[in-house]
PDB file of C-alpha atoms in Angstrom:
ATOM      1  CA  UNK A  16      27.426  -9.460   3.446  1.00 72.00           C
ATOM      2  CA  UNK A  17      23.930 -11.055   3.096  1.00 79.00           C
ATOM      3  CA  UNK A  18      20.719  -9.539   3.059  1.00 71.00           C
ATOM      4  CA  UNK A  19      18.852 -10.022   5.722  1.00 68.00           C
ATOM      5  CA  UNK A  20      14.874  -9.162   4.264  1.00 77.00           C
ATOM      6  CA  UNK A  21      12.891  -6.698   2.805  1.00 77.00           C
ATOM      7  CA  UNK A  22      11.371  -4.492   5.500  1.00 83.00           C
ATOM      8  CA  UNK A  23       8.912  -2.633   4.186  1.00 86.00           C
ATOM      9  CA  UNK A  24       7.540  -0.524   1.310  1.00 88.00           C
ATOM     10  CA  UNK A  25       6.508   2.804   2.160  1.00 88.00           C
ATOM     11  CA  UNK A  26       3.928   5.286   0.600  1.00 89.00           C
ATOM     12  CA  UNK A  27       3.277   8.959   1.228  1.00 89.00           C
ATOM     13  CA  UNK A  28      -0.611   9.627   1.826  1.00 90.00           C
ATOM     14  CA  UNK A  29      -2.624  12.785   1.944  1.00 91.00           C
ATOM     15  CA  UNK A  30      -5.177  11.325   4.671  1.00 93.00           C
ATOM     16  CA  UNK A  31      -3.326   8.708   6.995  1.00 95.00           C
ATOM     17  CA  UNK A  32      -6.770   7.313   8.842  1.00 96.00           C
ATOM     18  CA  UNK A  33      -8.538   6.446   5.175  1.00 95.00           C
ATOM     19  CA  UNK A  34      -4.855   4.531   4.212  1.00 94.00           C
ATOM     20  CA  UNK A  35      -5.201   3.060   7.284  1.00 97.00           C
ATOM     21  CA  UNK A  36      -8.715   1.992   6.732  1.00 96.00           C
ATOM     22  CA  UNK A  37      -8.057   0.987   2.718  1.00 95.00           C
ATOM     23  CA  UNK A  38      -5.305  -1.397   3.804  1.00 95.00           C
ATOM     24  CA  UNK A  39      -7.573  -2.550   7.204  1.00 96.00           C
ATOM     25  CA  UNK A  40      -9.545  -4.071   4.857  1.00 95.00           C
ATOM     26  CA  UNK A  41      -7.597  -5.731   2.523  1.00 94.00           C
ATOM     27  CA  UNK A  42      -6.770  -7.361   5.690  1.00 93.00           C
ATOM     28  CA  UNK A  43      -3.439  -5.727   6.629  1.00 94.00           C
ATOM     29  CA  UNK A  44      -3.575  -4.926  10.638  1.00 95.00           C
ATOM     30  CA  UNK A  45      -2.188  -1.986  12.114  1.00 96.00           C
ATOM     31  CA  UNK A  46       1.169  -2.539  14.174  1.00 94.00           C
ATOM     32  CA  UNK A  47       1.715   0.944  15.440  1.00 96.00           C
ATOM     33  CA  UNK A  48       2.018   4.671  14.694  1.00 98.00           C
ATOM     34  CA  UNK A  49       4.433   7.369  15.390  1.00 96.00           C
ATOM     35  CA  UNK A  50       4.987  10.766  14.711  1.00 97.00           C
ATOM     36  CA  UNK A  51       8.677  11.464  13.302  1.00 93.00           C
ATOM     37  CA  UNK A  52      10.641  14.699  12.999  1.00 95.00           C
ATOM     38  CA  UNK A  53      13.871  16.354  14.266  1.00 92.00           C
ATOM     39  CA  UNK A  54      17.397  16.057  13.155  1.00 93.00           C
ATOM     40  CA  UNK A  55      17.662  12.844  12.317  1.00 87.00           C
ATOM     41  CA  UNK A  56      14.614  12.761  10.270  1.00 90.00           C
ATOM     42  CA  UNK A  57      16.059  15.574   8.309  1.00 89.00           C
ATOM     43  CA  UNK A  58      19.225  13.905   8.047  1.00 91.00           C
ATOM     44  CA  UNK A  59      17.934  10.421   6.983  1.00 88.00           C
ATOM     45  CA  UNK A  60      15.223  11.583   3.959  1.00 86.00           C
ATOM     46  CA  UNK A  61      17.708  14.483   2.831  1.00 88.00           C
ATOM     47  CA  UNK A  62      14.702  17.258   3.867  1.00 87.00           C
ATOM     48  CA  UNK A  63      14.832  20.152   6.179  1.00 92.00           C
ATOM     49  CA  UNK A  64      12.473  20.465   8.731  1.00 94.00           C
ATOM     50  CA  UNK A  65      10.344  17.156   8.372  1.00 92.00           C
ATOM     51  CA  UNK A  66       7.364  16.735  10.623  1.00 95.00           C
ATOM     52  CA  UNK A  67       5.734  13.193   9.898  1.00 94.00           C
ATOM     53  CA  UNK A  68       3.565  10.884  11.081  1.00 97.00           C
ATOM     54  CA  UNK A  69       3.477   7.244  10.229  1.00 95.00           C
ATOM     55  CA  UNK A  70       1.415   4.201  10.563  1.00 97.00           C
ATOM     56  CA  UNK A  71       2.920   0.342   9.996  1.00 96.00           C
ATOM     57  CA  UNK A  72       0.957  -2.097   8.645  1.00 96.00           C
ATOM     58  CA  UNK A  73       2.012  -5.396   8.660  1.00 94.00           C
ATOM     59  CA  UNK A  74       0.096  -8.804   7.343  1.00 91.00           C
ATOM     60  CA  UNK A  75      -1.732 -10.755   9.773  1.00 89.00           C
ATOM     61  CA  UNK A  76       0.197 -12.793  12.455  1.00 82.00           C
ATOM     62  CA  UNK A  77       3.519 -10.425  11.693  1.00 70.00           C
ATOM     63  CA  UNK A  78       5.389 -12.599   9.361  1.00 73.00           C
ATOM     64  CA  UNK A  79       5.933 -11.084   6.305  1.00 72.00           C
ATOM     65  CA  UNK A  80       5.764  -7.799   4.154  1.00 83.00           C
ATOM     66  CA  UNK A  81       4.803  -4.277   6.374  1.00 91.00           C
ATOM     67  CA  UNK A  82       3.385  -1.633   4.282  1.00 93.00           C
ATOM     68  CA  UNK A  83       4.496   1.852   6.115  1.00 92.00           C
ATOM     69  CA  UNK A  84       2.011   4.773   5.354  1.00 93.00           C
ATOM     70  CA  UNK A  85       3.408   8.163   5.576  1.00 93.00           C
ATOM     71  CA  UNK A  86       1.744  11.686   5.978  1.00 93.00           C
ATOM     72  CA  UNK A  87       4.068  14.702   6.024  1.00 92.00           C
ATOM     73  CA  UNK A  88       3.048  17.667   7.859  1.00 95.00           C
ATOM     74  CA  UNK A  89       6.235  19.525   6.977  1.00 93.00           C
ATOM     75  CA  UNK A  90       7.413  19.647   4.286  1.00 91.00           C
ATOM     76  CA  UNK A  91       4.198  19.217   2.242  1.00 87.00           C
ATOM     77  CA  UNK A  92       4.011  16.388  -0.087  1.00 85.00           C
ATOM     78  CA  UNK A  93       4.548  17.050  -3.381  1.00 82.00           C
ATOM     79  CA  UNK A  94       3.027  15.235  -6.363  1.00 76.00           C
ATOM     80  CA  UNK A  95       4.546  12.675  -8.857  1.00 68.00           C
ATOM     81  CA  UNK A  96       3.277  13.685 -12.149  1.00 68.00           C
ATOM     82  CA  UNK A  97      -0.184  12.256 -12.748  1.00 69.00           C
ATOM     83  CA  UNK A  98      -2.668  11.853  -9.851  1.00 68.00           C
ATOM     84  CA  UNK A  99      -3.752   8.620 -11.350  1.00 71.00           C
ATOM     85  CA  UNK A 100      -0.836   7.164 -12.935  1.00 72.00           C
ATOM     86  CA  UNK A 101      -1.715   4.243 -15.314  1.00 70.00           C
ATOM     87  CA  UNK A 102      -0.152   0.571 -14.976  1.00 67.00           C
ATOM     88  CA  UNK A 103       2.748   1.187 -17.026  1.00 69.00           C
ATOM     89  CA  UNK A 104       4.104   4.442 -15.685  1.00 71.00           C
ATOM     90  CA  UNK A 105       7.776   4.138 -14.724  1.00 59.00           C
ATOM     91  CA  UNK A 106       8.852   3.929 -11.283  1.00 67.00           C
ATOM     92  CA  UNK A 107       7.031   2.573  -7.882  1.00 63.00           C
ATOM     93  CA  UNK A 108       3.383   2.321  -8.466  1.00 65.00           C
ATOM     94  CA  UNK A 109       1.752  -1.147  -7.264  1.00 83.00           C
ATOM     95  CA  UNK A 110       1.514  -3.181  -4.469  1.00 88.00           C
ATOM     96  CA  UNK A 111      -0.147  -6.750  -4.702  1.00 90.00           C
ATOM     97  CA  UNK A 112      -1.714  -8.528  -2.229  1.00 92.00           C
ATOM     98  CA  UNK A 113      -2.759 -12.457  -2.303  1.00 92.00           C
ATOM     99  CA  UNK A 114      -6.980 -13.049  -1.144  1.00 94.00           C
ATOM    100  CA  UNK A 115      -8.912 -15.600  -0.224  1.00 94.00           C
ATOM    101  CA  UNK A 116     -12.200 -14.072  -2.133  1.00 95.00           C
ATOM    102  CA  UNK A 117     -11.216 -11.271  -4.755  1.00 96.00           C
ATOM    103  CA  UNK A 118     -14.763 -10.565  -5.193  1.00 97.00           C
ATOM    104  CA  UNK A 119     -15.377  -9.778  -1.542  1.00 96.00           C
ATOM    105  CA  UNK A 120     -12.289  -7.785  -1.019  1.00 96.00           C
ATOM    106  CA  UNK A 121     -13.068  -5.529  -3.992  1.00 96.00           C
ATOM    107  CA  UNK A 122     -16.587  -5.114  -2.525  1.00 97.00           C
ATOM    108  CA  UNK A 123     -15.219  -4.231   0.576  1.00 96.00           C
ATOM    109  CA  UNK A 124     -12.948  -1.690  -0.516  1.00 96.00           C
ATOM    110  CA  UNK A 125     -15.197   0.323  -2.788  1.00 95.00           C
ATOM    111  CA  UNK A 126     -16.777   2.236   0.031  1.00 95.00           C
ATOM    112  CA  UNK A 127     -13.172   3.255   0.827  1.00 94.00           C
ATOM    113  CA  UNK A 128     -12.780   4.846  -3.125  1.00 92.00           C
ATOM    114  CA  UNK A 129     -11.628   1.875  -4.712  1.00 94.00           C
ATOM    115  CA  UNK A 130     -11.977   1.601  -8.394  1.00 93.00           C
ATOM    116  CA  UNK A 131     -11.822  -1.365 -10.544  1.00 94.00           C
ATOM    117  CA  UNK A 132      -8.972  -0.781 -13.764  1.00 91.00           C
ATOM    118  CA  UNK A 133     -10.073  -3.296 -15.786  1.00 92.00           C
ATOM    119  CA  UNK A 134     -12.169  -6.799 -14.694  1.00 95.00           C
ATOM    120  CA  UNK A 135     -11.077  -9.389 -12.752  1.00 96.00           C
ATOM    121  CA  UNK A 136      -9.449 -12.005 -15.222  1.00 95.00           C
ATOM    122  CA  UNK A 137      -8.609 -15.797 -14.927  1.00 94.00           C
ATOM    123  CA  UNK A 138      -5.097 -16.269 -15.783  1.00 92.00           C
ATOM    124  CA  UNK A 139      -4.381 -20.190 -16.978  1.00 91.00           C
ATOM    125  CA  UNK A 140      -5.988 -22.201 -13.861  1.00 92.00           C
ATOM    126  CA  UNK A 141      -4.031 -21.028 -11.333  1.00 94.00           C
ATOM    127  CA  UNK A 142      -5.504 -17.125 -10.272  1.00 95.00           C
ATOM    128  CA  UNK A 143      -7.912 -14.812 -10.638  1.00 95.00           C
ATOM    129  CA  UNK A 144      -6.569 -11.687 -10.508  1.00 95.00           C
ATOM    130  CA  UNK A 145      -7.556  -7.251 -11.084  1.00 95.00           C
ATOM    131  CA  UNK A 146      -5.728  -4.017 -10.563  1.00 92.00           C
ATOM    132  CA  UNK A 147      -7.865  -1.297  -8.931  1.00 93.00           C
ATOM    133  CA  UNK A 148      -6.945   1.989  -7.631  1.00 91.00           C
ATOM    134  CA  UNK A 149      -6.801   2.789  -3.827  1.00 87.00           C
ATOM    135  CA  UNK A 150      -5.859   6.150  -1.411  1.00 81.00           C
ATOM    136  CA  UNK A 151      -3.611   8.840  -3.696  1.00 77.00           C
ATOM    137  CA  UNK A 152      -4.103   6.744  -7.055  1.00 82.00           C
ATOM    138  CA  UNK A 153      -2.061   3.745  -5.847  1.00 86.00           C
ATOM    139  CA  UNK A 154      -2.459   0.664  -7.597  1.00 88.00           C
ATOM    140  CA  UNK A 155      -3.540  -2.262  -5.648  1.00 91.00           C
ATOM    141  CA  UNK A 156      -3.301  -5.723  -7.284  1.00 92.00           C
ATOM    142  CA  UNK A 157      -5.252  -8.492  -5.818  1.00 93.00           C
ATOM    143  CA  UNK A 158      -4.557 -12.273  -6.808  1.00 94.00           C
ATOM    144  CA  UNK A 159      -6.899 -15.085  -5.712  1.00 95.00           C
ATOM    145  CA  UNK A 160      -5.651 -18.541  -6.083  1.00 95.00           C
ATOM    146  CA  UNK A 161      -7.982 -20.910  -7.536  1.00 94.00           C
ATOM    147  CA  UNK A 162      -8.534 -24.404  -6.166  1.00 82.00           C
TER     148      UNK A 162
END
């Protein structure tokens, strides 16, 4: 058996429209939305009475990674601990994007609630990097290749 691909990463959000706008501002494209409910959903995720809306975001051009944003209506989403986890918290909590202009991307994300966790730094002669906090405390890393 051979692994075919990593299909997507899912993030549970409180405000689906705000999350779509945030990741759209980074440059992801909305591939589609769907309402999910029914026995198959319950059996797949192991919860009863699942009702959710999802938005599938993709890297422009349709190649590469996808991000599934999920808003649970029932059962209600539960908190996973701190609403603002630090970068060294155990578990999945960060997604990184390669961007052409890190300063412009940060400026466009600030109106969507993005907060820089540290500062933009230079890693050797290859990248400018930063971490920022996005919707529901998600840590988003940005990388701009130098040269």
